[in-house]
Structure formats: structure tokens, C-alpha cells
mmCIF file of N, CA and C in Angstrom:
data_model
loop_
_atom_site.group_PDB
_atom_site.id
_atom_site.type_symbol
_atom_site.label_atom_id
_atom_site.label_comp_id
_atom_site.label_asym_id
_atom_site.label_seq_id
_atom_site.Cartn_x
_atom_site.Cartn_y
_atom_site.Cartn_z
ATOM 1 N N UNK A 1 -43.217 20.008 33.008
ATOM 2 C CA UNK A 1 -42.787 19.560 34.089
ATOM 3 C C UNK A 1 -42.089 20.628 35.522
ATOM 4 N N UNK A 2 -42.762 20.538 36.211
ATOM 5 C CA UNK A 2 -42.267 21.663 37.385
ATOM 6 C C UNK A 2 -41.270 21.180 38.216
ATOM 7 N N UNK A 3 -40.151 21.747 39.035
ATOM 8 C CA UNK A 3 -39.184 21.259 39.766
ATOM 9 C C UNK A 3 -39.516 21.728 41.111
ATOM 10 N N UNK A 4 -39.276 21.392 41.741
ATOM 11 C CA UNK A 4 -40.155 22.446 43.337
ATOM 12 C C UNK A 4 -38.603 22.487 43.505
ATOM 13 N N UNK A 5 -37.721 22.851 44.817
ATOM 14 C CA UNK A 5 -36.862 22.956 45.377
ATOM 15 C C UNK A 5 -37.380 23.461 46.426
ATOM 16 N N UNK A 6 -35.523 22.799 47.964
ATOM 17 C CA UNK A 6 -35.737 22.784 49.198
ATOM 18 C C UNK A 6 -34.659 23.802 49.122
ATOM 19 N N UNK A 7 -34.533 24.360 50.280
ATOM 20 C CA UNK A 7 -33.552 25.075 50.896
ATOM 21 C C UNK A 7 -32.751 24.079 51.712
ATOM 22 N N UNK A 8 -31.438 23.872 51.157
ATOM 23 C CA UNK A 8 -30.441 22.946 52.651
ATOM 24 C C UNK A 8 -29.101 23.860 52.405
ATOM 25 N N UNK A 9 -29.299 24.893 53.633
ATOM 26 C CA UNK A 9 -28.395 25.929 53.541
ATOM 27 C C UNK A 9 -28.281 26.869 52.673
ATOM 28 N N UNK A 10 -26.978 26.705 52.327
ATOM 29 C CA UNK A 10 -26.659 27.888 50.964
ATOM 30 C C UNK A 10 -26.931 27.403 49.627
ATOM 31 N N UNK A 11 -27.550 26.180 49.226
ATOM 32 C CA UNK A 11 -28.298 25.207 48.148
ATOM 33 C C UNK A 11 -29.631 24.889 48.545
ATOM 34 N N UNK A 12 -29.928 25.414 46.568
ATOM 35 C CA UNK A 12 -31.025 24.551 46.986
ATOM 36 C C UNK A 12 -31.172 23.095 46.437
ATOM 37 N N UNK A 13 -31.544 22.407 46.937
ATOM 38 C CA UNK A 13 -31.766 20.868 46.352
ATOM 39 C C UNK A 13 -33.461 20.803 45.992
ATOM 40 N N UNK A 14 -33.354 20.235 44.260
ATOM 41 C CA UNK A 14 -34.204 19.382 43.699
ATOM 42 C C UNK A 14 -34.900 18.325 44.619
ATOM 43 N N UNK A 15 -36.381 18.987 44.601
ATOM 44 C CA UNK A 15 -37.172 17.188 44.660
ATOM 45 C C UNK A 15 -37.539 16.713 44.141
ATOM 46 N N UNK A 16 -37.102 15.028 44.060
ATOM 47 C CA UNK A 16 -36.947 14.839 42.972
ATOM 48 C C UNK A 16 -37.092 13.446 43.963
ATOM 49 N N UNK A 17 -38.328 12.731 42.981
ATOM 50 C CA UNK A 17 -38.591 11.288 43.892
ATOM 51 C C UNK A 17 -38.496 10.284 43.037
ATOM 52 N N UNK A 18 -38.708 9.258 42.841
ATOM 53 C CA UNK A 18 -38.531 8.005 41.672
ATOM 54 C C UNK A 18 -40.058 7.730 41.333
ATOM 55 N N UNK A 19 -40.008 7.233 40.490
ATOM 56 C CA UNK A 19 -41.003 6.867 39.726
ATOM 57 C C UNK A 19 -41.823 5.321 40.467
ATOM 58 N N UNK A 20 -43.080 4.834 40.899
ATOM 59 C CA UNK A 20 -43.359 3.664 41.606
ATOM 60 C C UNK A 20 -42.876 2.680 41.403
ATOM 61 N N UNK A 21 -42.971 1.608 41.476
ATOM 62 C CA UNK A 21 -42.411 0.428 40.986
ATOM 63 C C UNK A 21 -43.157 -0.088 41.041
ATOM 64 N N UNK A 22 -42.840 -1.553 39.992
ATOM 65 C CA UNK A 22 -43.988 -2.566 40.250
ATOM 66 C C UNK A 22 -43.914 -3.379 41.365
ATOM 67 N N UNK A 23 -45.301 -4.122 41.977
ATOM 68 C CA UNK A 23 -44.757 -4.830 43.486
ATOM 69 C C UNK A 23 -44.468 -5.852 42.872
ATOM 70 N N UNK A 24 -43.870 -6.943 43.450
ATOM 71 C CA UNK A 24 -43.568 -8.367 42.735
ATOM 72 C C UNK A 24 -41.616 -8.943 43.345
ATOM 73 N N UNK A 25 -42.060 -10.057 42.784
ATOM 74 C CA UNK A 25 -40.617 -10.785 43.940
ATOM 75 C C UNK A 25 -40.298 -11.341 42.865
ATOM 76 N N UNK A 26 -39.069 -11.313 41.586
ATOM 77 C CA UNK A 26 -37.993 -12.045 41.743
ATOM 78 C C UNK A 26 -37.941 -13.757 41.626
ATOM 79 N N UNK A 27 -38.264 -14.334 40.547
ATOM 80 C CA UNK A 27 -38.118 -15.270 41.032
ATOM 81 C C UNK A 27 -36.949 -15.876 39.654
ATOM 82 N N UNK A 28 -36.555 -17.377 40.086
ATOM 83 C CA UNK A 28 -35.475 -17.797 39.051
ATOM 84 C C UNK A 28 -35.661 -17.130 37.883
ATOM 85 N N UNK A 29 -36.433 -16.983 37.448
ATOM 86 C CA UNK A 29 -36.616 -16.783 34.850
ATOM 87 C C UNK A 29 -35.903 -14.891 35.474
ATOM 88 N N UNK A 30 -36.637 -14.380 36.515
ATOM 89 C CA UNK A 30 -37.021 -13.319 36.720
ATOM 90 C C UNK A 30 -35.210 -12.444 36.503
ATOM 91 N N UNK A 31 -34.826 -13.233 37.867
ATOM 92 C CA UNK A 31 -33.447 -12.998 38.415
ATOM 93 C C UNK A 31 -32.168 -13.732 37.441
ATOM 94 N N UNK A 32 -32.487 -14.640 36.899
ATOM 95 C CA UNK A 32 -31.895 -15.358 35.687
ATOM 96 C C UNK A 32 -31.602 -14.580 34.492
ATOM 97 N N UNK A 33 -33.006 -13.241 34.305
ATOM 98 C CA UNK A 33 -33.061 -12.461 33.333
ATOM 99 C C UNK A 33 -32.161 -11.380 33.961
ATOM 100 N N UNK A 34 -32.304 -10.768 35.078
ATOM 101 C CA UNK A 34 -31.734 -9.542 35.519
ATOM 102 C C UNK A 34 -29.957 -10.146 35.271
ATOM 103 N N UNK A 35 -29.588 -10.635 35.875
ATOM 104 C CA UNK A 35 -27.896 -10.954 35.584
ATOM 105 C C UNK A 35 -27.557 -11.534 33.800
ATOM 106 N N UNK A 36 -28.235 -11.612 33.275
ATOM 107 C CA UNK A 36 -28.164 -12.287 31.561
ATOM 108 C C UNK A 36 -27.680 -10.592 31.227
ATOM 109 N N UNK A 37 -28.502 -9.940 31.760
ATOM 110 C CA UNK A 37 -28.614 -8.846 30.722
ATOM 111 C C UNK A 37 -27.419 -7.268 31.567
ATOM 112 N N UNK A 38 -27.210 -8.186 32.873
ATOM 113 C CA UNK A 38 -25.961 -7.047 33.330
ATOM 114 C C UNK A 38 -24.810 -7.218 32.749
ATOM 115 N N UNK A 39 -24.512 -8.492 32.884
ATOM 116 C CA UNK A 39 -23.070 -9.440 32.177
ATOM 117 C C UNK A 39 -23.172 -8.762 30.492
ATOM 118 N N UNK A 40 -23.796 -9.260 29.602
ATOM 119 C CA UNK A 40 -24.215 -9.183 27.997
ATOM 120 C C UNK A 40 -24.859 -8.058 27.567
ATOM 121 N N UNK A 41 -25.353 -7.993 28.635
ATOM 122 C CA UNK A 41 -25.744 -6.088 27.612
ATOM 123 C C UNK A 41 -26.162 -5.015 28.328
ATOM 124 N N UNK A 42 -25.522 -4.731 28.718
ATOM 125 C CA UNK A 42 -24.885 -3.308 29.285
ATOM 126 C C UNK A 42 -26.152 -2.380 29.544
ATOM 127 N N UNK A 43 -25.567 -2.212 27.930
ATOM 128 C CA UNK A 43 -26.402 -1.576 27.423
ATOM 129 C C UNK A 43 -28.105 -1.136 27.976
ATOM 130 N N UNK A 44 -28.700 -2.529 27.211
ATOM 131 C CA UNK A 44 -30.235 -2.537 27.028
ATOM 132 C C UNK A 44 -30.421 -2.431 29.000
ATOM 133 N N UNK A 45 -29.326 -3.259 30.012
ATOM 134 C CA UNK A 45 -29.587 -3.039 31.388
ATOM 135 C C UNK A 45 -29.682 -1.578 31.886
ATOM 136 N N UNK A 46 -28.243 -0.867 31.585
ATOM 137 C CA UNK A 46 -28.709 0.647 31.633
ATOM 138 C C UNK A 46 -29.602 1.141 31.018
ATOM 139 N N UNK A 47 -30.219 1.037 30.635
ATOM 140 C CA UNK A 47 -31.339 1.549 29.294
ATOM 141 C C UNK A 47 -32.453 1.865 30.427
ATOM 142 N N UNK A 48 -32.713 0.225 30.995
ATOM 143 C CA UNK A 48 -34.232 -0.728 31.348
ATOM 144 C C UNK A 48 -33.948 0.267 32.686
ATOM 145 N N UNK A 49 -32.799 0.326 33.798
ATOM 146 C CA UNK A 49 -32.646 0.487 35.373
ATOM 147 C C UNK A 49 -33.109 2.205 34.971
ATOM 148 N N UNK A 50 -32.044 2.939 33.875
ATOM 149 C CA UNK A 50 -32.609 4.241 33.991
ATOM 150 C C UNK A 50 -34.050 5.078 32.991
ATOM 151 N N UNK A 51 -34.739 4.032 33.031
ATOM 152 C CA UNK A 51 -35.958 4.664 32.290
ATOM 153 C C UNK A 51 -37.076 4.023 33.363
ATOM 154 N N UNK A 52 -36.512 3.112 34.461
ATOM 155 C CA UNK A 52 -36.850 2.649 35.765
ATOM 156 C C UNK A 52 -38.356 1.513 35.256
ATOM 157 N N UNK A 53 -37.368 0.780 33.378
ATOM 158 C CA UNK A 53 -39.363 -0.282 33.310
ATOM 159 C C UNK A 53 -37.492 -1.392 33.573
ATOM 160 N N UNK A 54 -37.673 -1.047 34.147
ATOM 161 C CA UNK A 54 -36.415 -2.640 34.503
ATOM 162 C C UNK A 54 -37.037 -3.523 35.259
ATOM 163 N N UNK A 55 -37.669 -3.261 36.273
ATOM 164 C CA UNK A 55 -39.324 -4.425 37.120
ATOM 165 C C UNK A 55 -39.820 -4.938 36.520
ATOM 166 N N UNK A 56 -40.317 -4.131 35.316
ATOM 167 C CA UNK A 56 -41.803 -4.034 34.905
ATOM 168 C C UNK A 56 -41.459 -5.376 33.513
ATOM 169 N N UNK A 57 -40.196 -4.876 33.056
ATOM 170 C CA UNK A 57 -39.314 -6.039 31.960
ATOM 171 C C UNK A 57 -39.134 -7.487 32.461
ATOM 172 N N UNK A 58 -38.531 -7.517 34.220
ATOM 173 C CA UNK A 58 -38.101 -8.574 34.452
ATOM 174 C C UNK A 58 -39.046 -9.401 35.236
ATOM 175 N N UNK A 59 -40.210 -8.677 35.465
ATOM 176 C CA UNK A 59 -41.569 -9.780 35.628
ATOM 177 C C UNK A 59 -42.526 -10.256 34.356
ATOM 178 N N UNK A 60 -42.482 -9.546 33.524
ATOM 179 C CA UNK A 60 -42.604 -9.629 32.466
ATOM 180 C C UNK A 60 -42.077 -10.919 31.486
ATOM 181 N N UNK A 61 -41.097 -11.188 31.686
ATOM 182 C CA UNK A 61 -39.665 -12.279 31.298
ATOM 183 C C UNK A 61 -40.367 -13.101 32.155
ATOM 184 N N UNK A 62 -40.654 -13.314 33.436
ATOM 185 C CA UNK A 62 -40.344 -14.335 34.020
ATOM 186 C C UNK A 62 -41.563 -15.075 34.053
ATOM 187 N N UNK A 63 -43.332 -13.802 33.807
ATOM 188 C CA UNK A 63 -44.236 -14.622 34.111
ATOM 189 C C UNK A 63 -44.514 -15.472 32.653
ATOM 190 N N UNK A 64 -44.196 -15.283 31.704
ATOM 191 C CA UNK A 64 -44.071 -15.498 30.523
ATOM 192 C C UNK A 64 -42.849 -16.599 30.301
ATOM 193 N N UNK A 65 -41.986 -17.287 31.177
ATOM 194 C CA UNK A 65 -40.817 -17.890 30.735
ATOM 195 C C UNK A 65 -42.003 -19.057 31.585
ATOM 196 N N UNK A 66 -42.038 -18.631 33.449
ATOM 197 C CA UNK A 66 -43.492 -20.102 33.635
ATOM 198 C C UNK A 66 -44.241 -20.240 33.169
ATOM 199 N N UNK A 67 -45.470 -19.717 32.510
ATOM 200 C CA UNK A 67 -46.126 -19.964 31.149
ATOM 201 C C UNK A 67 -45.632 -20.943 30.501
ATOM 202 N N UNK A 68 -45.035 -20.688 29.693
ATOM 203 C CA UNK A 68 -43.812 -20.967 28.653
ATOM 204 C C UNK A 68 -43.539 -22.549 29.164
ATOM 205 N N UNK A 69 -42.902 -22.778 30.498
ATOM 206 C CA UNK A 69 -42.501 -23.954 31.096
ATOM 207 C C UNK A 69 -43.731 -24.510 31.134
ATOM 208 N N UNK A 70 -44.650 -24.619 31.906
ATOM 209 C CA UNK A 70 -46.072 -25.696 32.167
ATOM 210 C C UNK A 70 -46.770 -25.538 31.127
ATOM 211 N N UNK A 71 -47.006 -25.057 29.385
ATOM 212 C CA UNK A 71 -46.979 -25.644 28.936
ATOM 213 C C UNK A 71 -46.087 -26.464 27.774
ATOM 214 N N UNK A 72 -44.721 -26.297 27.906
ATOM 215 C CA UNK A 72 -43.626 -27.237 27.082
ATOM 216 C C UNK A 72 -44.415 -28.782 27.429
ATOM 217 N N UNK A 73 -43.642 -28.333 29.199
ATOM 218 C CA UNK A 73 -43.699 -29.526 29.803
ATOM 219 C C UNK A 73 -45.031 -30.891 29.879
ATOM 220 N N UNK A 74 -45.717 -29.708 29.854
ATOM 221 C CA UNK A 74 -47.444 -30.610 29.936
ATOM 222 C C UNK A 74 -47.555 -31.222 28.280
ATOM 223 N N UNK A 75 -47.312 -30.079 26.939
ATOM 224 C CA UNK A 75 -46.708 -30.833 25.848
ATOM 225 C C UNK A 75 -46.067 -31.750 25.913
ATOM 226 N N UNK A 76 -44.690 -31.601 25.900
ATOM 227 C CA UNK A 76 -44.205 -32.971 25.809
ATOM 228 C C UNK A 76 -44.432 -33.874 26.704
ATOM 229 N N UNK A 77 -44.640 -33.946 27.944
ATOM 230 C CA UNK A 77 -44.941 -35.359 28.723
ATOM 231 C C UNK A 77 -46.160 -35.915 28.235
ATOM 232 N N UNK A 78 -46.780 -35.166 27.166
ATOM 233 C CA UNK A 78 -48.320 -36.500 26.425
ATOM 234 C C UNK A 78 -47.583 -36.312 25.254
ATOM 235 N N UNK A 79 -47.273 -36.051 24.841
ATOM 236 C CA UNK A 79 -46.198 -36.665 23.572
ATOM 237 C C UNK A 79 -45.682 -37.628 23.947
ATOM 238 N N UNK A 80 -45.322 -37.957 24.491
ATOM 239 C CA UNK A 80 -44.008 -39.323 25.177
ATOM 240 C C UNK A 80 -44.142 -39.786 25.748
ATOM 241 N N UNK A 81 -45.694 -39.860 26.578
ATOM 242 C CA UNK A 81 -46.576 -40.889 27.064
ATOM 243 C C UNK A 81 -46.108 -41.444 28.212
ATOM 244 N N UNK A 82 -45.668 -40.073 29.250
ATOM 245 C CA UNK A 82 -45.430 -39.528 30.572
ATOM 246 C C UNK A 82 -46.624 -39.152 30.877
ATOM 247 N N UNK A 83 -47.265 -40.369 31.735
ATOM 248 C CA UNK A 83 -49.078 -40.248 32.037
ATOM 249 C C UNK A 83 -49.355 -40.598 33.888
ATOM 250 N N UNK A 84 -50.150 -40.639 34.303
ATOM 251 C CA UNK A 84 -50.503 -40.777 35.409
ATOM 252 C C UNK A 84 -50.860 -42.551 35.881
ATOM 253 N N UNK A 85 -51.033 -43.058 34.779
ATOM 254 C CA UNK A 85 -51.130 -45.200 34.170
ATOM 255 C C UNK A 85 -49.225 -45.018 34.705
ATOM 256 N N UNK A 86 -48.599 -44.574 34.120
ATOM 257 C CA UNK A 86 -46.589 -44.495 34.049
ATOM 258 C C UNK A 86 -46.635 -44.429 35.331
ATOM 259 N N UNK A 87 -46.702 -43.176 35.824
ATOM 260 C CA UNK A 87 -46.201 -43.033 37.240
ATOM 261 C C UNK A 87 -46.978 -44.002 37.849
ATOM 262 N N UNK A 88 -48.005 -44.927 37.851
ATOM 263 C CA UNK A 88 -48.706 -46.246 38.707
ATOM 264 C C UNK A 88 -47.559 -47.064 38.635
ATOM 265 N N UNK A 89 -47.860 -47.486 37.786
ATOM 266 C CA UNK A 89 -46.782 -49.404 37.224
ATOM 267 C C UNK A 89 -45.456 -48.931 37.165
ATOM 268 N N UNK A 90 -45.079 -47.787 37.165
ATOM 269 C CA UNK A 90 -43.203 -47.633 37.191
ATOM 270 C C UNK A 90 -43.121 -46.508 37.307
ATOM 271 N N UNK A 91 -43.155 -46.130 38.738
ATOM 272 C CA UNK A 91 -42.508 -44.634 39.905
ATOM 273 C C UNK A 91 -41.411 -44.407 38.840
ATOM 274 N N UNK A 92 -40.271 -44.616 39.448
ATOM 275 C CA UNK A 92 -38.513 -44.152 39.000
ATOM 276 C C UNK A 92 -39.094 -44.145 37.606
ATOM 277 N N UNK A 93 -39.927 -45.255 36.752
ATOM 278 C CA UNK A 93 -39.061 -45.067 34.170
ATOM 279 C C UNK A 93 -39.741 -43.677 34.823
ATOM 280 N N UNK A 94 -41.128 -42.360 35.452
ATOM 281 C CA UNK A 94 -41.902 -41.795 35.802
ATOM 282 C C UNK A 94 -41.137 -40.565 35.747
ATOM 283 N N UNK A 95 -40.336 -40.660 36.892
ATOM 284 C CA UNK A 95 -39.520 -39.383 37.602
ATOM 285 C C UNK A 95 -38.603 -39.755 36.271
ATOM 286 N N UNK A 96 -38.104 -39.646 35.892
ATOM 287 C CA UNK A 96 -36.636 -40.316 34.833
ATOM 288 C C UNK A 96 -37.828 -39.421 33.691
ATOM 289 N N UNK A 97 -38.441 -39.664 33.159
ATOM 290 C CA UNK A 97 -38.739 -39.437 32.522
ATOM 291 C C UNK A 97 -39.883 -37.645 32.672
ATOM 292 N N UNK A 98 -39.974 -37.391 33.490
ATOM 293 C CA UNK A 98 -40.662 -36.490 33.552
ATOM 294 C C UNK A 98 -39.309 -35.194 33.829
ATOM 295 N N UNK A 99 -38.732 -35.634 34.839
ATOM 296 C CA UNK A 99 -37.468 -34.571 35.228
ATOM 297 C C UNK A 99 -36.601 -34.713 33.284
ATOM 298 N N UNK A 100 -36.433 -35.651 32.488
ATOM 299 C CA UNK A 100 -35.671 -35.172 31.337
ATOM 300 C C UNK A 100 -37.109 -34.020 30.337
ATOM 301 N N UNK A 101 -37.466 -34.054 30.653
ATOM 302 C CA UNK A 101 -38.880 -33.412 30.145
ATOM 303 C C UNK A 101 -38.736 -32.172 30.583
ATOM 304 N N UNK A 102 -39.016 -31.703 31.773
ATOM 305 C CA UNK A 102 -38.936 -30.871 32.054
ATOM 306 C C UNK A 102 -37.566 -30.203 32.022
ATOM 307 N N UNK A 103 -36.360 -30.731 31.844
ATOM 308 C CA UNK A 103 -34.843 -30.218 31.448
ATOM 309 C C UNK A 103 -34.708 -29.681 30.113
ATOM 310 N N UNK A 104 -35.885 -30.239 29.515
ATOM 311 C CA UNK A 104 -35.520 -30.073 28.175
ATOM 312 C C UNK A 104 -36.238 -28.356 27.326
ATOM 313 N N UNK A 105 -37.673 -28.495 28.434
ATOM 314 C CA UNK A 105 -38.307 -27.283 28.044
ATOM 315 C C UNK A 105 -37.471 -26.265 28.738
ATOM 316 N N UNK A 106 -37.300 -26.130 29.891
ATOM 317 C CA UNK A 106 -36.545 -25.748 30.760
ATOM 318 C C UNK A 106 -35.209 -24.883 29.967
ATOM 319 N N UNK A 107 -34.810 -26.016 28.989
ATOM 320 C CA UNK A 107 -33.989 -25.974 28.264
ATOM 321 C C UNK A 107 -34.143 -24.165 26.849
ATOM 322 N N UNK A 108 -35.437 -25.145 26.626
ATOM 323 C CA UNK A 108 -36.149 -23.990 25.653
ATOM 324 C C UNK A 108 -36.265 -22.509 26.057
ATOM 325 N N UNK A 109 -36.942 -22.520 27.223
ATOM 326 C CA UNK A 109 -38.139 -21.166 27.933
ATOM 327 C C UNK A 109 -36.538 -20.876 27.689
ATOM 328 N N UNK A 110 -35.218 -20.917 28.302
ATOM 329 C CA UNK A 110 -34.086 -19.470 28.480
ATOM 330 C C UNK A 110 -33.547 -19.457 27.586
ATOM 331 N N UNK A 111 -33.417 -20.157 26.615
ATOM 332 C CA UNK A 111 -32.564 -19.722 25.374
ATOM 333 C C UNK A 111 -33.995 -19.058 24.229
ATOM 334 N N UNK A 112 -35.119 -19.063 24.572
ATOM 335 C CA UNK A 112 -36.139 -18.188 24.183
ATOM 336 C C UNK A 112 -36.494 -17.049 24.544
ATOM 337 N N UNK A 113 -36.392 -17.028 25.905
ATOM 338 C CA UNK A 113 -37.089 -15.887 26.690
ATOM 339 C C UNK A 113 -35.994 -15.068 27.259
ATOM 340 N N UNK A 114 -34.958 -16.184 28.521
ATOM 341 C CA UNK A 114 -34.201 -15.641 28.729
ATOM 342 C C UNK A 114 -32.998 -15.059 28.233
ATOM 343 N N UNK A 115 -31.921 -15.601 27.358
ATOM 344 C CA UNK A 115 -30.652 -15.262 26.655
ATOM 345 C C UNK A 115 -30.332 -14.765 26.014
ATOM 346 N N UNK A 116 -31.853 -13.967 25.461
ATOM 347 C CA UNK A 116 -31.787 -13.652 23.890
ATOM 348 C C UNK A 116 -31.446 -12.350 24.785
#
């Protein structure tokens, strides 16, 4: 590793620049993971932050959580009989059941991925 310096008055200051960070915005699961690490796993959070891997980690958790949420919602709705036919016949019951499925799926995703 070669360091270069610039003179600033009587002092030499190293020319240090940060590593490139991945592009992407954090959404719900990424933000929840970041906040969880910051509050409950301070050592892990600091280690990831200092090594420049925090954003990669958060984006990976976010993508995995979103994929898992889609898969679980689909599987659980099929197993409970929440389908288009029910949606047409009894829309309020369909909404109730879908809300229940999504809530259960999200609880599983949060437990498995975000809050571990």
C-alpha cells in the first residue's frame, strides 16, 4: 500500500479516499436491519461500517428479505385457499386472509433475516 501526502501549511496530510460504496437505496428491511445492528449488535455494526461492508450487507439482507417475503406470501396464500375465485366472491374475506398471510410471512422474515 502506497500512501501519498499533500502539504498543508507545515503539515503533511495523507491523501486517503474511501472505497467505492454500492449504489442502491435502503428500503424497509435494510433500514430495520441497520437500526437493529446499531442498537443491539454494536460490535458487528462497527466492524461492518469500518471495513466498508455495511451497505453491501444491508442491501443483501434487503434483497433476500423481499424475495423471501414474496415466496412465503405465495406459498401461504395457496395453502390457505386465498385465490382469485375467493377475491371475486368475497372480497372482504380475501382482504382479511391476505392481510393475515402477509403479517405471518413478515413476522417470519423479520425473525429469520433481520433480527438475527
